[in-house]
Amino acid sequence: WERRFGRGETGLLQRLHDAVAHSGRVDREDLRTIAEEFRCPVAAVTGAAGFYADFAGAHGTRHVRICVGTSCFVSAGDHTAPLAEAALGVAPGRISADGSVSLAGAYCLGYCYASPTALDGHTPITGPDLGERLLSAEHPAAAPAVPYHVASRDAVVLAGLTEAERSWQVWPRVVTDGSPAAVRAEVALAGLRGRGGAEFPVVDKWQAAANGRSPRFVVANGDEGDPGSFCDRLLMESDPDRVLEGLALAGFATGASRGVVFVRSEYPVALARMQAAVEAARAAGHLGRGVHGSSFDFDVDVVQGAGSYVAGEETALLHALQGLRGSVRPRPPYPTESGLIGHPTAVNNVETLAAVPWVLRHGGTSYAELGNRIETGTKLVCLSQRFRHPGVYEVEFGVPLRYIVETLGGGLKPGYRLRALQVGGPLGGFLSPDDLDVPLLATALAEAGVALGHGSLVAIDDQITARELLRHVWSFAAAESCGACTPCRVGTRRGRELAARFPTSSEQILAQHEKLLDVMSTGSLCAFGRGVPAAVRSLLRVYRDELTSGDA
Ligand code: SF4
């Protein structure tokens, strides 16, 4: 482990980050040095460096990332990048002649409740006066903290914020007196399912990993890339111990002695807090050899991502952890059979893991009493800036979307009217305001033609045109396709071209667009290429009149 992941392939992304931090770019000498260090071909390092946004182009002394995600798009149209360009005097993707400043676009920085947003180095800047604040280079007002509200009968995921539910209470008892089978049984009783979007039963994943050969690994997926979603950032920043305790319990349940927390580079504060939490947990004896006097060894690495949406998919994430291009690979074999260095690996979303300590403390039956009979427990939903009360809300599964939008969110800010609700990010889809009586359940939402995804709800107001929105969706898809399969790699670019032809009444263009959606949804390798067409179809449903009448 130490050779492969300590200074090994997990460390390769970090070495590329170090090169950028040192000289502002990854140059040929860096590629050669890193390849020698990691005993791999220069081509492999070049391939990885060329894949991730963080290593593309040169970084200035001051490197600014401007958010082009959906909430920022809604709050400022396509004006954020030109605004930043005007303020900094450098175009997106470029560096100034003297190397003092560079600008890059990023699909979501996780401040969707306070859009528009930029990251100036590690400093978030939010709000409508973004341009002026970038211009001043001094940012006296800190970005507002994530508003968090518990709307369920019982606090589950973030219960650790209270003294009674503080973290690391369950772990010592479980690791000394419990058994992996008992932990799995409790999680099975809870009916806990993955919160990253796939809704896969957690216990099935853990059992499959536990059945495999040693060594085994567990991974906390903190690569929250869905534009509109910021609940994982909240968890990692405000309660990193709870995430770690959940990961340790997952390690115990699967017999894994090593865990990894993968945090996207767009979340520098979350990264630092997770690293600090690991150090503190080691010092407190929660991690290490013979944890709490037991025979169980467990330790955790925190790894920084490098700017790729698709790297949040579990097979792509495992590639990223091994210093490879973050491309998706076909399954089977599943990561629970062949994951990190070919060994069984259970990858769970941060929000999923954060619920596990509560399940072990209060019992799976108590957890299953929350929510719906099939989709148990609570879900964090993220409401975007256009809502009167944006923020993260913890709600039970099954509550109507209309309750979340109108009662919790308070509807839209004065002066705006809801035209569509984007559910579950770019792969989720759009609902009309008339269709909000659907309950917050993955099954019910799927019947309504959208996917729950990671629980983001982005309000689209009536000042955004259907044409702009369609272009935004296709542009995101073209920018973030990993390129591993042709239907998605070529299809997303073709979709972006066709979107420029809308609105249209041309039967030919509409037929071409429909054919493209068919090819992508049937021929793409992963949920990205299959999800984009479903989301575009939902957009066409909600905005049919605007998109199919008249011509661009
Ligand atoms: Fe990559 Fe798109 Fe194919 Fe998924 S569908 S593997 S994101 S190219």
Short mmCIF file of C-alpha atoms in Angstrom, two decimals, residues 130-385:
data_model
loop_
_atom_site.label_atom_id
_atom_site.label_comp_id
_atom_site.label_asym_id
_atom_site.label_seq_id
_atom_site.Cartn_x
_atom_site.Cartn_y
_atom_site.Cartn_z
CA LEU A 130 -18.47 39.67 -8.12
CA GLY A 131 -16.80 41.75 -10.83
CA GLU A 132 -15.96 44.66 -8.52
CA ARG A 133 -14.66 42.34 -5.84
CA LEU A 134 -12.43 40.52 -8.32
CA LEU A 135 -11.17 43.87 -9.48
CA SER A 136 -10.17 44.93 -5.99
CA ALA A 137 -8.28 41.65 -5.35
CA GLU A 138 -9.22 42.07 -1.71
CA HIS A 139 -12.27 40.31 -0.47
CA PRO A 140 -13.23 41.65 2.94
CA ALA A 141 -16.62 39.91 3.07
CA ALA A 142 -16.33 36.15 3.56
CA ALA A 143 -18.57 33.94 1.46
CA PRO A 144 -21.71 33.18 3.46
CA ALA A 145 -21.82 29.84 5.27
CA VAL A 146 -24.18 27.24 3.90
CA PRO A 147 -27.64 27.77 5.43
CA TYR A 148 -28.62 24.39 6.88
CA HIS A 149 -32.07 23.37 8.09
CA VAL A 150 -33.44 20.14 9.49
CA ALA A 151 -36.94 19.57 8.21
CA SER A 152 -37.36 15.91 9.15
CA ARG A 153 -38.87 14.62 12.40
CA ASP A 154 -35.41 13.69 13.57
CA ALA A 155 -31.95 14.97 12.73
CA VAL A 156 -30.01 12.18 11.12
CA VAL A 157 -27.08 13.08 8.93
CA LEU A 158 -25.94 16.20 10.71
CA ALA A 159 -27.05 15.13 14.16
CA GLY A 160 -23.36 15.21 15.01
CA LEU A 161 -23.52 18.97 15.22
CA THR A 162 -25.24 18.60 18.57
CA GLU A 163 -23.38 17.58 21.72
CA ALA A 164 -25.55 14.50 22.25
CA GLU A 165 -24.78 13.16 18.80
CA ARG A 166 -21.15 14.12 18.51
CA SER A 167 -18.94 11.97 16.32
CA TRP A 168 -16.78 8.98 17.25
CA GLN A 169 -19.21 7.77 19.95
CA VAL A 170 -20.19 4.58 18.16
CA TRP A 171 -16.83 3.56 16.74
CA PRO A 172 -14.95 2.48 19.92
CA ARG A 173 -17.81 0.21 21.00
CA VAL A 174 -18.30 -1.33 17.57
CA VAL A 175 -14.63 -1.98 16.88
CA THR A 176 -14.03 -3.61 20.26
CA ASP A 177 -17.31 -5.48 20.91
CA GLY A 178 -19.08 -5.61 17.56
CA SER A 179 -18.72 -7.77 14.50
CA PRO A 180 -18.68 -6.89 10.79
CA ALA A 181 -21.75 -9.07 10.26
CA ALA A 182 -23.64 -7.20 12.98
CA VAL A 183 -22.78 -3.82 11.42
CA ARG A 184 -23.95 -5.03 8.03
CA ALA A 185 -27.15 -6.43 9.58
CA GLU A 186 -27.97 -3.05 11.16
CA VAL A 187 -27.36 -1.20 7.90
CA ALA A 188 -29.55 -3.78 6.12
CA LEU A 189 -32.35 -3.16 8.65
CA ALA A 190 -32.01 0.58 8.02
CA GLY A 191 -32.51 0.03 4.29
CA LEU A 192 -29.78 2.60 3.69
CA ARG A 193 -29.17 3.28 0.01
CA GLY A 194 -26.43 5.19 -1.77
CA ARG A 195 -27.05 8.93 -1.83
CA GLY A 196 -24.78 9.69 -4.78
CA GLY A 197 -27.55 9.08 -7.31
CA ALA A 198 -27.53 5.34 -7.94
CA GLU A 199 -29.59 4.45 -4.81
CA PHE A 200 -27.85 1.07 -4.58
CA PRO A 201 -28.39 -0.77 -1.26
CA VAL A 202 -25.33 -0.06 0.88
CA VAL A 203 -25.31 -3.46 2.53
CA ASP A 204 -25.18 -5.28 -0.83
CA LYS A 205 -22.09 -3.31 -1.78
CA TRP A 206 -20.43 -3.96 1.57
CA GLN A 207 -21.29 -7.66 1.51
CA ALA A 208 -19.86 -8.03 -2.00
CA ALA A 209 -16.62 -6.34 -0.93
CA ALA A 210 -16.44 -8.40 2.27
CA ASN A 211 -16.70 -11.59 0.19
CA GLY A 212 -13.56 -10.69 -1.79
CA ARG A 213 -9.88 -11.28 -1.11
CA SER A 214 -7.67 -9.09 1.05
CA PRO A 215 -6.56 -6.38 1.08
CA ARG A 216 -9.84 -4.55 0.69
CA PHE A 217 -10.45 -0.82 0.48
CA VAL A 218 -13.23 1.64 1.26
CA VAL A 219 -13.51 5.01 -0.43
CA ALA A 220 -15.55 8.08 0.54
CA ASN A 221 -16.57 9.79 -2.67
CA GLY A 222 -16.39 13.53 -2.04
CA ASP A 223 -16.20 14.42 -5.73
CA GLU A 224 -19.49 16.29 -5.63
CA GLY A 225 -19.55 17.54 -9.20
CA ASP A 226 -23.28 17.98 -9.88
CA PRO A 227 -23.83 21.68 -10.53
CA GLY A 228 -26.47 22.73 -8.00
CA SER A 229 -25.33 20.35 -5.25
CA PHE A 230 -23.31 21.48 -2.22
CA CYS A 231 -24.41 19.16 0.62
CA ASP A 232 -21.23 17.06 0.54
CA ARG A 233 -19.20 20.25 0.88
CA LEU A 234 -21.29 21.16 3.89
CA LEU A 235 -20.73 17.74 5.46
CA MET A 236 -16.98 17.66 4.84
CA GLU A 237 -16.50 21.20 6.10
CA SER A 238 -18.85 21.20 9.08
CA ASP A 239 -18.73 17.60 10.25
CA PRO A 240 -15.70 15.80 8.77
CA ASP A 241 -15.50 13.48 11.79
CA ARG A 242 -18.93 12.09 11.01
CA VAL A 243 -17.83 11.25 7.46
CA LEU A 244 -14.65 9.62 8.79
CA GLU A 245 -16.53 7.62 11.42
CA GLY A 246 -18.88 6.37 8.69
CA LEU A 247 -15.88 5.41 6.57
CA ALA A 248 -14.27 3.57 9.50
CA LEU A 249 -17.52 1.66 10.09
CA ALA A 250 -17.62 0.80 6.38
CA GLY A 251 -14.02 -0.42 6.67
CA PHE A 252 -14.91 -2.61 9.65
CA ALA A 253 -18.04 -3.99 7.92
CA THR A 254 -16.07 -4.94 4.81
CA GLY A 255 -12.83 -6.01 6.47
CA ALA A 256 -10.89 -3.19 4.80
CA SER A 257 -7.86 -1.88 6.60
CA ARG A 258 -7.46 1.19 4.44
CA GLY A 259 -9.79 4.02 3.51
CA VAL A 260 -9.51 6.95 1.14
CA VAL A 261 -11.45 10.21 1.11
CA PHE A 262 -11.48 11.70 -2.39
CA VAL A 263 -12.23 15.43 -2.28
CA ARG A 264 -12.69 17.54 -5.41
CA SER A 265 -10.12 20.31 -5.81
CA GLU A 266 -12.89 22.89 -6.13
CA TYR A 267 -13.45 22.37 -2.37
CA PRO A 268 -10.15 23.52 -0.78
CA VAL A 269 -11.70 24.14 2.64
CA ALA A 270 -13.31 20.69 2.71
CA LEU A 271 -9.97 19.15 1.73
CA ALA A 272 -8.14 20.89 4.57
CA ARG A 273 -10.82 19.99 7.12
CA MET A 274 -10.85 16.34 6.10
CA GLN A 275 -7.04 16.22 6.36
CA ALA A 276 -7.13 17.84 9.79
CA ALA A 277 -9.86 15.44 10.91
CA VAL A 278 -7.74 12.44 9.90
CA GLU A 279 -4.78 13.78 11.90
CA ALA A 280 -7.00 14.36 14.93
CA ALA A 281 -8.59 10.92 14.63
CA ARG A 282 -5.14 9.31 14.55
CA ALA A 283 -4.10 11.28 17.63
CA ALA A 284 -7.27 10.20 19.43
CA GLY A 285 -6.67 6.53 18.60
CA HIS A 286 -9.68 6.20 16.29
CA LEU A 287 -7.39 5.29 13.40
CA GLY A 288 -4.17 3.29 13.28
CA ARG A 289 -2.96 -0.13 14.29
CA GLY A 290 -5.11 -2.11 16.71
CA VAL A 291 -7.78 0.58 16.95
CA HIS A 292 -8.92 1.07 20.57
CA GLY A 293 -7.09 -2.08 21.65
CA SER A 294 -8.87 -4.29 19.11
CA SER A 295 -7.19 -6.43 16.49
CA PHE A 296 -8.51 -4.16 13.71
CA ASP A 297 -6.14 -1.87 11.82
CA PHE A 298 -7.60 1.04 9.89
CA ASP A 299 -6.11 4.20 8.45
CA VAL A 300 -7.23 6.82 5.95
CA ASP A 301 -5.65 8.90 3.18
CA VAL A 302 -7.21 12.09 1.87
CA VAL A 303 -6.71 12.61 -1.86
CA GLN A 304 -7.36 15.77 -3.83
CA GLY A 305 -9.14 15.50 -7.20
CA ALA A 306 -8.07 17.55 -10.18
CA GLY A 307 -11.12 18.98 -11.89
CA SER A 308 -13.23 16.38 -13.68
CA TYR A 309 -16.98 15.83 -13.39
CA VAL A 310 -16.85 12.26 -14.62
CA ALA A 311 -14.22 11.32 -12.01
CA GLY A 312 -17.15 11.19 -9.57
CA GLU A 313 -18.30 7.96 -11.26
CA GLU A 314 -16.86 5.16 -9.18
CA THR A 315 -14.75 3.39 -11.82
CA ALA A 316 -13.41 6.75 -13.03
CA LEU A 317 -12.72 7.77 -9.44
CA LEU A 318 -10.67 4.61 -8.90
CA HIS A 319 -8.66 5.47 -12.01
CA ALA A 320 -8.06 8.96 -10.62
CA LEU A 321 -6.92 7.53 -7.29
CA GLN A 322 -4.35 5.46 -9.15
CA GLY A 323 -3.01 8.48 -11.01
CA LEU A 324 -4.67 7.54 -14.30
CA ARG A 325 -7.01 9.47 -16.59
CA GLY A 326 -10.40 9.68 -14.89
CA SER A 327 -12.20 7.70 -17.59
CA VAL A 328 -15.08 5.34 -16.93
CA ARG A 329 -14.57 1.63 -17.58
CA PRO A 330 -17.23 -0.99 -18.34
CA ARG A 331 -18.68 -3.01 -15.46
CA PRO A 332 -18.46 -5.90 -14.56
CA PRO A 333 -16.11 -6.41 -12.91
CA TYR A 334 -17.56 -4.11 -10.27
CA PRO A 335 -15.23 -2.24 -7.92
CA THR A 336 -16.37 -4.55 -5.11
CA GLU A 337 -14.65 -7.35 -7.05
CA SER A 338 -11.81 -5.41 -8.68
CA GLY A 339 -11.20 -1.87 -7.48
CA LEU A 340 -8.00 -0.22 -6.23
CA ILE A 341 -4.97 -2.21 -7.45
CA GLY A 342 -7.43 -4.91 -8.49
CA HIS A 343 -8.72 -5.52 -4.96
CA PRO A 344 -12.29 -5.33 -3.61
CA THR A 345 -13.23 -1.71 -2.99
CA ALA A 346 -16.49 -0.27 -1.67
CA VAL A 347 -17.05 3.29 -2.88
CA ASN A 348 -19.72 5.22 -0.97
CA ASN A 349 -20.84 8.79 -1.27
CA VAL A 350 -19.96 11.16 1.60
CA GLU A 351 -23.63 11.71 2.50
CA THR A 352 -24.24 7.96 2.64
CA LEU A 353 -21.32 7.42 5.01
CA ALA A 354 -22.37 10.34 7.21
CA ALA A 355 -25.65 8.54 7.96
CA VAL A 356 -23.98 5.31 9.13
CA PRO A 357 -22.97 6.39 12.69
CA TRP A 358 -26.58 7.41 13.39
CA VAL A 359 -27.80 4.03 12.13
CA LEU A 360 -25.39 2.18 14.45
CA ARG A 361 -26.22 4.41 17.40
CA HIS A 362 -30.01 4.39 17.13
CA GLY A 363 -30.53 1.11 15.28
CA GLY A 364 -31.48 0.30 11.74
CA THR A 365 -35.15 -0.04 12.66
CA SER A 366 -35.31 3.55 13.90
CA TYR A 367 -33.70 4.77 10.70
CA ALA A 368 -36.15 2.75 8.59
CA GLU A 369 -39.06 4.47 10.35
CA LEU A 370 -38.00 7.70 8.67
CA GLY A 371 -38.98 8.33 5.09
CA ASN A 372 -40.75 5.89 2.83
CA ARG A 373 -41.02 2.10 3.30
CA ILE A 374 -38.72 1.44 0.33
CA GLU A 375 -36.66 4.63 0.30
CA THR A 376 -35.88 5.03 3.96
CA GLY A 377 -34.30 7.81 5.98
CA THR A 378 -33.57 11.39 5.08
CA LYS A 379 -32.01 13.20 2.17
CA LEU A 380 -30.13 16.45 2.00
CA VAL A 381 -31.59 18.65 -0.72
CA CYS A 382 -29.87 21.79 -1.98
CA LEU A 383 -31.90 24.85 -2.95
CA SER A 384 -30.27 27.34 -5.29
CA GLN A 385 -29.81 31.09 -5.02
#
